[in-house]
Amino acid sequence: MAETSITLGGVALVGCGSATPAQRISNDQLGQRVDTNDSWIRSRTGISARHVIGPDETLTGLSHQAAANALRMAGWESESIDLILLATSTPDDLFGSAPQLQAILGAQKAVAFDLTAACSGFLFALVTAAQFLRTGAMRRALVIGADQLSRWVDWDDRRSCVLFGDGAGAVALEATSPDQNGLLGFQLKSDGSRGDCLNLPQVQNYLSLVAGNSHQQGGFKPIQMNGQEVYKFAVREVPTILQSLLKATNTKPESLDWLLLHQANQRILDAVADRFAIPQAKVLSNLAEYGNTSAATIPLMLDEAVQDERIKPGQLIASSGFGAGLSWGAALIRWQGPA
Ligand code: UT7
């Protein structure tokens, strides 16, 4: 049988945007709720504050703001979008929030769906969207990472509540010629056997349905996390996958302009940077202000650094996401920006 080969096009990141809730909770304020303090939180995590969705805000609303900002930067009309991929583990609607987002944006032509991979969600969604574009099936995609973990945190559990916040970030991704490709390589991993280190499990609530039969009423427990195990997982797997990606793409650490990691803990960022001898000045961090916003951290950080012109068109970014699943991944990205 004759061998068939597919010629892949490229993808370019041509716009980004972000949004965070108005409510800002400082470490000192959290100390009024649980037995913790600013000095412990800052020295162990690098976090000083987090933003928490209020009663008048929704995940779909935050995602809309982030997506609209990305559209504006890219200079796109919403009718021109083919795909909306919303990476979230905390949708407003368990059936998916992406179709609501599509409606609010007025992106009638776009197919819209959610993708769940916890804190790795944005990276997984970026790579997924790129496949539709690189094969020529679609031309324009909006990839959003958004989470509202505040709704699922046990605010009386000091071992986890200090870490998390809410937010949304978005990227506009466009099909290009192969020589303009901005997703230079990626690797994605899952290990469900270690999933109990970090999860948001269902409550066991069996109710009688009809005589002799029962059903489980839906509902979830708060986030459960073994912090030390997740920490060990991150500092082992993130350098390994980045190393493997750099090797596969023949990239030297010194040629990277930026290291853009999932914002979970400053100590994790520092440990990964040390491993590759990447200077602190090249390690992007906004943990102090937002904490861990799950699927939102990478596009939120990207947008901040593009807006303040730290990240410039043509620069090379190594990114890695990791978290519940367990799931983790890495991507080598060249930021293009708007035409
Ligand atoms: O997207 C992925 C999401 N998850 C993560 O990224 C989690 C990764 N893990 C971590 O970031 C760290 O493990 C934590 C920040 C969660 C914890 O830091 P740690 O250095 O591993 O602390 P620990 O769990 O070993 O706890 C040390 C001490 C304990 O007290 P004792 O037993 O030594 O007396 C804790 O009870 O710190 C205590 N502690 C706290 N004290 C004040 C734990 N949480 C707090 C707190 N405030 N919030």
Coordinates of C-alpha atoms and ligand atoms in Angstrom, one line a residue:
M1 CA 0.0 0.0 0.0
A2 CA 1.3 3.5 -0.9
E3 CA 2.4 5.5 2.1
T4 CA 0.3 8.6 2.7
S5 CA 1.8 11.7 4.3
I6 CA 0.1 14.8 5.6
T7 CA 1.8 18.2 5.1
L8 CA 1.1 20.2 8.2
G9 CA 0.8 24.0 8.3
G10 CA 1.8 26.2 11.2
V11 CA 0.0 28.1 13.9
A12 CA 0.7 31.6 15.2
L13 CA -0.2 33.1 18.5
V14 CA -1.5 36.5 17.4
G15 CA -3.4 37.8 20.4
C16 CA -3.9 37.4 24.1
G17 CA -6.1 38.7 26.9
S18 CA -6.9 38.1 30.5
A19 CA -9.3 38.9 33.3
T20 CA -9.3 38.5 37.0
P21 CA -12.1 39.0 39.6
A22 CA -12.4 42.3 41.5
Q23 CA -12.2 40.8 45.0
R24 CA -8.6 40.6 46.3
I25 CA -7.8 38.7 49.4
S26 CA -4.4 39.3 51.1
N27 CA -2.5 36.8 53.2
D28 CA -3.3 38.9 56.3
Q29 CA -7.0 38.7 55.5
L30 CA -6.8 34.9 55.1
G31 CA -5.1 34.8 58.5
Q32 CA -8.3 36.1 60.0
R33 CA -10.1 32.9 58.7
V34 CA -7.5 30.1 59.2
D35 CA -4.4 29.6 61.4
T36 CA -1.9 31.0 58.9
N37 CA 0.1 34.2 58.4
D38 CA 1.7 36.3 55.6
S39 CA 5.3 35.3 56.5
W40 CA 4.5 31.5 56.2
I41 CA 2.6 31.8 52.9
R42 CA 5.1 34.1 51.3
S43 CA 8.2 32.1 52.3
R44 CA 6.7 28.7 51.3
T45 CA 4.8 29.8 48.1
G46 CA 5.7 33.3 47.0
I47 CA 2.0 34.2 47.2
S48 CA 0.9 37.5 48.8
A49 CA -2.7 37.7 47.5
R50 CA -5.3 36.0 45.4
H51 CA -8.4 37.2 43.5
V52 CA -11.7 35.5 44.2
I53 CA -14.9 35.5 42.1
G54 CA -17.7 37.4 43.8
P55 CA -21.4 36.8 43.8
D56 CA -22.0 38.9 40.7
E57 CA -19.2 37.3 38.6
T58 CA -19.1 34.0 36.7
L59 CA -16.5 31.9 35.0
T60 CA -18.2 32.5 31.7
G61 CA -18.1 36.3 32.3
L62 CA -14.4 36.3 33.1
S63 CA -13.6 34.1 30.1
H64 CA -15.6 36.5 27.9
Q65 CA -13.5 39.4 29.1
A66 CA -10.3 37.5 28.5
A67 CA -11.4 36.3 25.1
A68 CA -12.7 39.7 24.0
N69 CA -9.3 41.2 24.9
A70 CA -7.5 38.6 22.9
L71 CA -9.8 39.2 19.9
R72 CA -9.2 42.9 20.1
M73 CA -5.4 42.4 20.1
A74 CA -5.6 40.0 17.2
G75 CA -7.9 42.4 15.3
W76 CA -10.4 39.6 14.6
E77 CA -14.1 39.8 14.1
S78 CA -15.9 37.2 16.3
E79 CA -17.7 35.8 13.3
S80 CA -14.4 34.7 11.9
I81 CA -13.6 32.2 14.7
D82 CA -13.9 28.5 13.8
L83 CA -13.1 27.0 17.3
I84 CA -13.5 28.0 20.9
L85 CA -11.8 25.7 23.3
L86 CA -12.3 26.5 27.0
A87 CA -9.9 24.7 29.4
T88 CA -11.6 24.6 32.8
S89 CA -12.3 22.1 35.6
T90 CA -14.8 24.5 37.2
P91 CA -17.4 25.4 34.5
D92 CA -20.5 27.4 35.5
D93 CA -22.4 24.5 33.9
L94 CA -21.2 20.9 34.2
F95 CA -22.4 20.3 30.6
G96 CA -19.8 22.9 29.5
S97 CA -19.5 26.6 29.5
A98 CA -17.9 27.1 26.1
P99 CA -21.2 27.3 24.2
Q100 CA -22.4 30.1 26.5
L101 CA -19.1 31.9 25.8
Q102 CA -19.6 31.4 22.0
A103 CA -23.1 32.9 22.3
I104 CA -21.9 36.0 24.3
L105 CA -19.0 36.6 21.9
G106 CA -21.4 36.3 18.9
A107 CA -19.1 33.8 17.3
Q108 CA -21.9 32.0 15.5
K109 CA -19.6 30.0 13.2
A110 CA -17.4 28.6 15.9
V111 CA -17.8 25.1 17.5
A112 CA -17.2 25.5 21.2
F113 CA -16.5 22.9 23.9
D114 CA -14.7 22.5 27.2
L115 CA -11.6 20.6 27.9
T116 CA -10.7 19.4 31.4
A117 CA -7.1 18.8 32.4
A118 CA -6.9 20.8 35.6
C119 CA -3.8 23.0 35.8
S120 CA -2.4 21.5 32.6
G121 CA -5.7 22.4 30.8
F122 CA -4.5 25.5 28.9
L123 CA -1.4 23.7 27.5
F124 CA -3.5 20.7 26.5
A125 CA -6.1 22.9 24.9
L126 CA -3.5 25.0 23.0
V127 CA -2.0 21.8 21.5
T128 CA -5.4 20.4 20.8
A129 CA -6.6 23.5 19.0
A130 CA -3.3 23.6 17.0
Q131 CA -4.1 20.2 15.5
F132 CA -7.3 21.5 13.9
L133 CA -5.4 24.4 12.5
R134 CA -2.3 22.6 11.3
T135 CA -4.2 20.0 9.4
G136 CA -6.1 22.8 7.5
A137 CA -9.5 21.8 9.0
M138 CA -9.9 25.2 10.6
R139 CA -8.2 28.7 10.4
R140 CA -8.9 30.6 13.7
A141 CA -9.2 29.3 17.3
L142 CA -9.6 31.0 20.6
V143 CA -8.1 29.0 23.4
I144 CA -9.1 30.0 26.9
G145 CA -7.8 28.8 30.3
A146 CA -10.1 29.7 33.1
D147 CA -10.9 28.4 36.6
Q148 CA -12.8 29.4 39.7
L149 CA -11.2 27.0 42.2
S150 CA -12.4 29.3 45.0
R151 CA -15.8 27.6 44.7
W152 CA -14.2 24.2 45.5
V153 CA -11.6 25.1 48.0
D154 CA -12.1 24.2 51.7
W155 CA -11.5 27.7 53.1
D156 CA -10.9 26.2 56.5
D157 CA -8.0 23.9 55.2
R158 CA -4.9 26.0 55.6
R159 CA -2.8 23.4 53.8
S160 CA -4.5 24.1 50.5
C161 CA -6.7 27.3 50.7
V162 CA -3.8 29.7 50.7
L163 CA -2.6 28.5 47.3
F164 CA -5.6 29.1 45.0
G165 CA -7.3 32.0 43.2
D166 CA -9.5 32.6 40.2
G167 CA -8.9 34.0 36.8
A168 CA -9.0 33.6 33.0
G169 CA -6.6 34.0 30.1
A170 CA -7.0 33.6 26.4
V171 CA -4.9 33.3 23.2
A172 CA -5.9 33.8 19.6
L173 CA -4.4 31.1 17.4
E174 CA -4.2 31.4 13.6
A175 CA -3.3 28.9 10.9
T176 CA -0.1 30.0 9.1
S177 CA 2.4 28.6 6.6
P178 CA 4.8 26.1 8.1
D179 CA 7.7 28.5 8.1
Q180 CA 5.8 30.8 10.5
N181 CA 4.9 28.1 12.9
G182 CA 4.9 29.3 16.5
L183 CA 4.2 25.9 18.3
L184 CA 7.7 24.4 17.7
G185 CA 7.1 21.3 19.8
F186 CA 5.1 19.8 22.6
Q187 CA 4.9 16.8 24.9
L188 CA 1.9 15.8 27.0
K189 CA 1.6 13.3 29.8
S190 CA -0.9 11.7 32.2
D191 CA -0.6 9.4 35.1
G192 CA -4.0 8.5 36.6
S193 CA -2.4 6.1 39.1
R194 CA -1.1 9.1 41.1
G195 CA -4.4 11.0 40.8
D196 CA -5.3 10.8 44.4
C197 CA -2.5 13.3 45.2
L198 CA -4.8 16.1 44.1
N199 CA -8.4 15.7 43.3
L200 CA -11.9 17.0 43.6
P201 CA -13.9 13.8 44.2
Q202 CA -17.6 13.2 44.1
V203 CA -19.5 13.0 47.4
Q204 CA -20.9 9.5 48.1
N205 CA -24.5 10.4 48.5
Y206 CA -26.7 7.4 47.6
L207 CA -30.4 8.0 47.7
S208 CA -33.3 5.6 47.2
L209 CA -34.6 5.8 43.7
V210 CA -37.4 3.3 43.6
A211 CA -37.9 0.2 45.8
G212 CA -34.7 -1.7 45.9
N213 CA -32.8 0.7 43.7
S214 CA -30.7 3.7 44.5
H215 CA -28.9 6.5 42.7
Q216 CA -26.1 8.8 43.6
Q217 CA -27.0 12.4 43.9
G218 CA -24.4 14.7 42.2
G219 CA -22.0 16.8 44.2
F220 CA -18.3 17.2 44.9
K221 CA -16.1 17.4 48.0
P222 CA -13.7 20.3 48.3
I223 CA -10.2 20.0 46.8
Q224 CA -8.1 17.3 48.4
M225 CA -4.3 17.7 48.1
N226 CA -1.2 16.0 49.4
G227 CA 1.0 19.1 49.0
Q228 CA 4.3 17.4 49.5
E229 CA 3.6 14.7 46.9
V230 CA 2.4 17.2 44.4
Y231 CA 5.5 19.3 45.1
K232 CA 7.8 16.3 44.5
F233 CA 5.9 15.4 41.4
A234 CA 6.4 18.9 40.0
V235 CA 10.1 19.3 40.7
R236 CA 10.8 15.9 39.2
E237 CA 8.5 15.8 36.1
V238 CA 8.6 19.4 34.9
P239 CA 12.4 19.4 34.4
T240 CA 12.3 16.0 32.8
I241 CA 9.6 16.9 30.3
L242 CA 11.3 20.2 29.5
Q243 CA 14.6 18.5 29.0
S244 CA 13.0 16.0 26.6
L245 CA 11.3 18.8 24.7
L246 CA 14.5 20.8 24.3
K247 CA 16.3 17.8 23.1
A248 CA 13.5 16.9 20.6
T249 CA 13.5 20.4 19.2
N250 CA 17.3 20.8 19.3
T251 CA 17.0 23.9 21.5
K252 CA 19.6 25.0 24.0
P253 CA 18.3 26.4 27.3
E254 CA 20.4 29.6 26.7
S255 CA 18.4 30.3 23.5
L256 CA 15.2 30.6 25.5
D257 CA 13.9 34.1 26.1
W258 CA 11.4 33.1 28.8
L259 CA 10.4 30.3 31.0
L260 CA 6.6 30.4 31.4
L261 CA 5.5 27.7 33.9
H262 CA 2.2 27.0 35.6
Q263 CA 2.2 29.3 38.6
A264 CA 1.8 26.9 41.5
N265 CA 4.7 27.8 43.9
Q266 CA 7.7 30.1 43.6
R267 CA 9.9 27.4 45.0
I268 CA 8.8 25.1 42.1
L269 CA 9.6 27.9 39.5
D270 CA 13.0 28.5 41.2
A271 CA 13.9 24.7 41.3
V272 CA 13.1 24.3 37.5
A273 CA 15.0 27.4 36.5
D274 CA 18.0 26.2 38.6
R275 CA 18.0 22.9 36.9
F276 CA 18.5 24.6 33.5
A277 CA 20.7 27.4 34.8
I278 CA 18.1 29.9 33.5
P279 CA 18.5 33.3 35.2
Q280 CA 15.7 34.5 37.4
A281 CA 15.2 37.5 35.1
K282 CA 13.9 35.1 32.4
V283 CA 11.4 33.3 34.8
L284 CA 8.0 34.8 34.5
S285 CA 6.0 34.9 37.8
N286 CA 2.9 36.7 38.9
L287 CA 2.2 34.3 41.8
A288 CA 2.5 37.1 44.3
E289 CA -0.7 38.8 43.1
Y290 CA -2.8 35.9 41.8
G291 CA -1.7 32.6 43.4
N292 CA -2.5 29.4 41.5
T293 CA -5.4 30.1 39.1
S294 CA -5.2 26.5 37.7
A295 CA -5.8 26.5 33.9
A296 CA -5.6 30.3 33.8
T297 CA -2.1 30.7 35.1
I298 CA -0.2 30.4 31.8
P299 CA -2.3 32.7 29.6
L300 CA -2.8 35.1 32.5
M301 CA 1.0 35.4 32.9
L302 CA 1.5 35.5 29.1
D303 CA -0.9 38.4 28.7
E304 CA 0.7 40.4 31.6
A305 CA 4.2 40.0 30.1
V306 CA 2.9 40.9 26.5
Q307 CA 1.1 43.9 27.8
D308 CA 4.1 45.3 29.7
E309 CA 6.3 44.5 26.6
R310 CA 8.6 42.1 28.4
I311 CA 7.6 39.4 25.8
K312 CA 8.3 40.8 22.4
P313 CA 7.3 39.4 18.9
G314 CA 9.6 36.6 17.8
Q315 CA 10.7 35.6 21.3
L316 CA 11.1 32.0 22.3
I317 CA 9.1 30.7 25.3
A318 CA 9.4 27.3 27.1
S319 CA 6.2 26.6 28.9
S320 CA 5.1 23.8 31.2
G321 CA 1.8 23.0 32.9
F322 CA 1.3 20.4 35.6
G323 CA -1.3 19.4 38.1
A324 CA -4.3 17.2 38.9
G325 CA -4.8 14.0 36.9
L326 CA -2.0 13.8 37.4
S327 CA -1.3 15.6 34.1
W328 CA 1.7 17.6 32.8
G329 CA 3.0 18.9 29.6
A330 CA 5.4 21.2 27.9
A331 CA 5.4 23.4 24.8
L332 CA 8.0 25.4 22.9
I333 CA 6.3 28.6 21.7
R334 CA 7.4 31.5 19.5
W335 CA 5.2 34.5 20.4
Q336 CA 4.2 36.3 17.2
G337 CA 1.6 38.9 18.3
P338 CA -0.8 40.8 16.0
A339 CA 0.1 41.5 12.3
Ligands
UT7_1 O1 -1.4 23.1 40.5 C1 -0.8 22.2 41.5 C2 -1.4 22.6 42.8 N1 -0.7 22.1 44.0 C3 0.6 22.5 44.3 O2 1.2 23.1 43.6 C4 1.0 22.0 45.7 C5 2.5 21.8 45.7 N2 3.0 21.8 47.1 C6 3.3 22.9 47.7 O3 3.3 24.0 47.1 C7 3.7 22.8 49.2 O4 3.8 21.5 49.5 C8 2.8 23.6 50.2 C9 2.9 25.1 50.0 C10 1.4 23.1 49.9 C11 3.2 23.3 51.6 O5 4.5 23.6 51.8 P1 5.5 22.6 52.5 O6 6.8 23.3 52.7 O7 5.5 21.3 51.8 O8 4.9 22.5 54.0 P2 4.4 21.2 54.7 O9 3.2 20.6 54.2 O10 5.6 20.3 54.9 O11 4.1 21.8 56.2 C12 5.1 22.3 57.0 C13 4.4 22.9 58.3 C14 3.4 21.9 58.9 O12 3.5 22.0 60.3 P3 4.4 21.0 61.2 O13 3.7 19.7 61.0 O14 5.8 21.0 60.7 O15 4.2 21.5 62.6 C15 2.1 22.4 58.5 O16 1.1 22.0 59.4 O17 3.6 24.0 57.9 C16 2.3 23.8 58.4 N3 1.4 24.5 57.5 C17 1.1 25.8 57.6 N4 1.4 26.8 58.5 C18 0.9 28.0 58.4 C19 0.8 24.0 56.4 N5 0.1 25.0 55.8 C20 0.2 26.1 56.6 C21 -0.3 27.4 56.4 N6 0.1 28.3 57.4 N7 -1.1 27.8 55.4

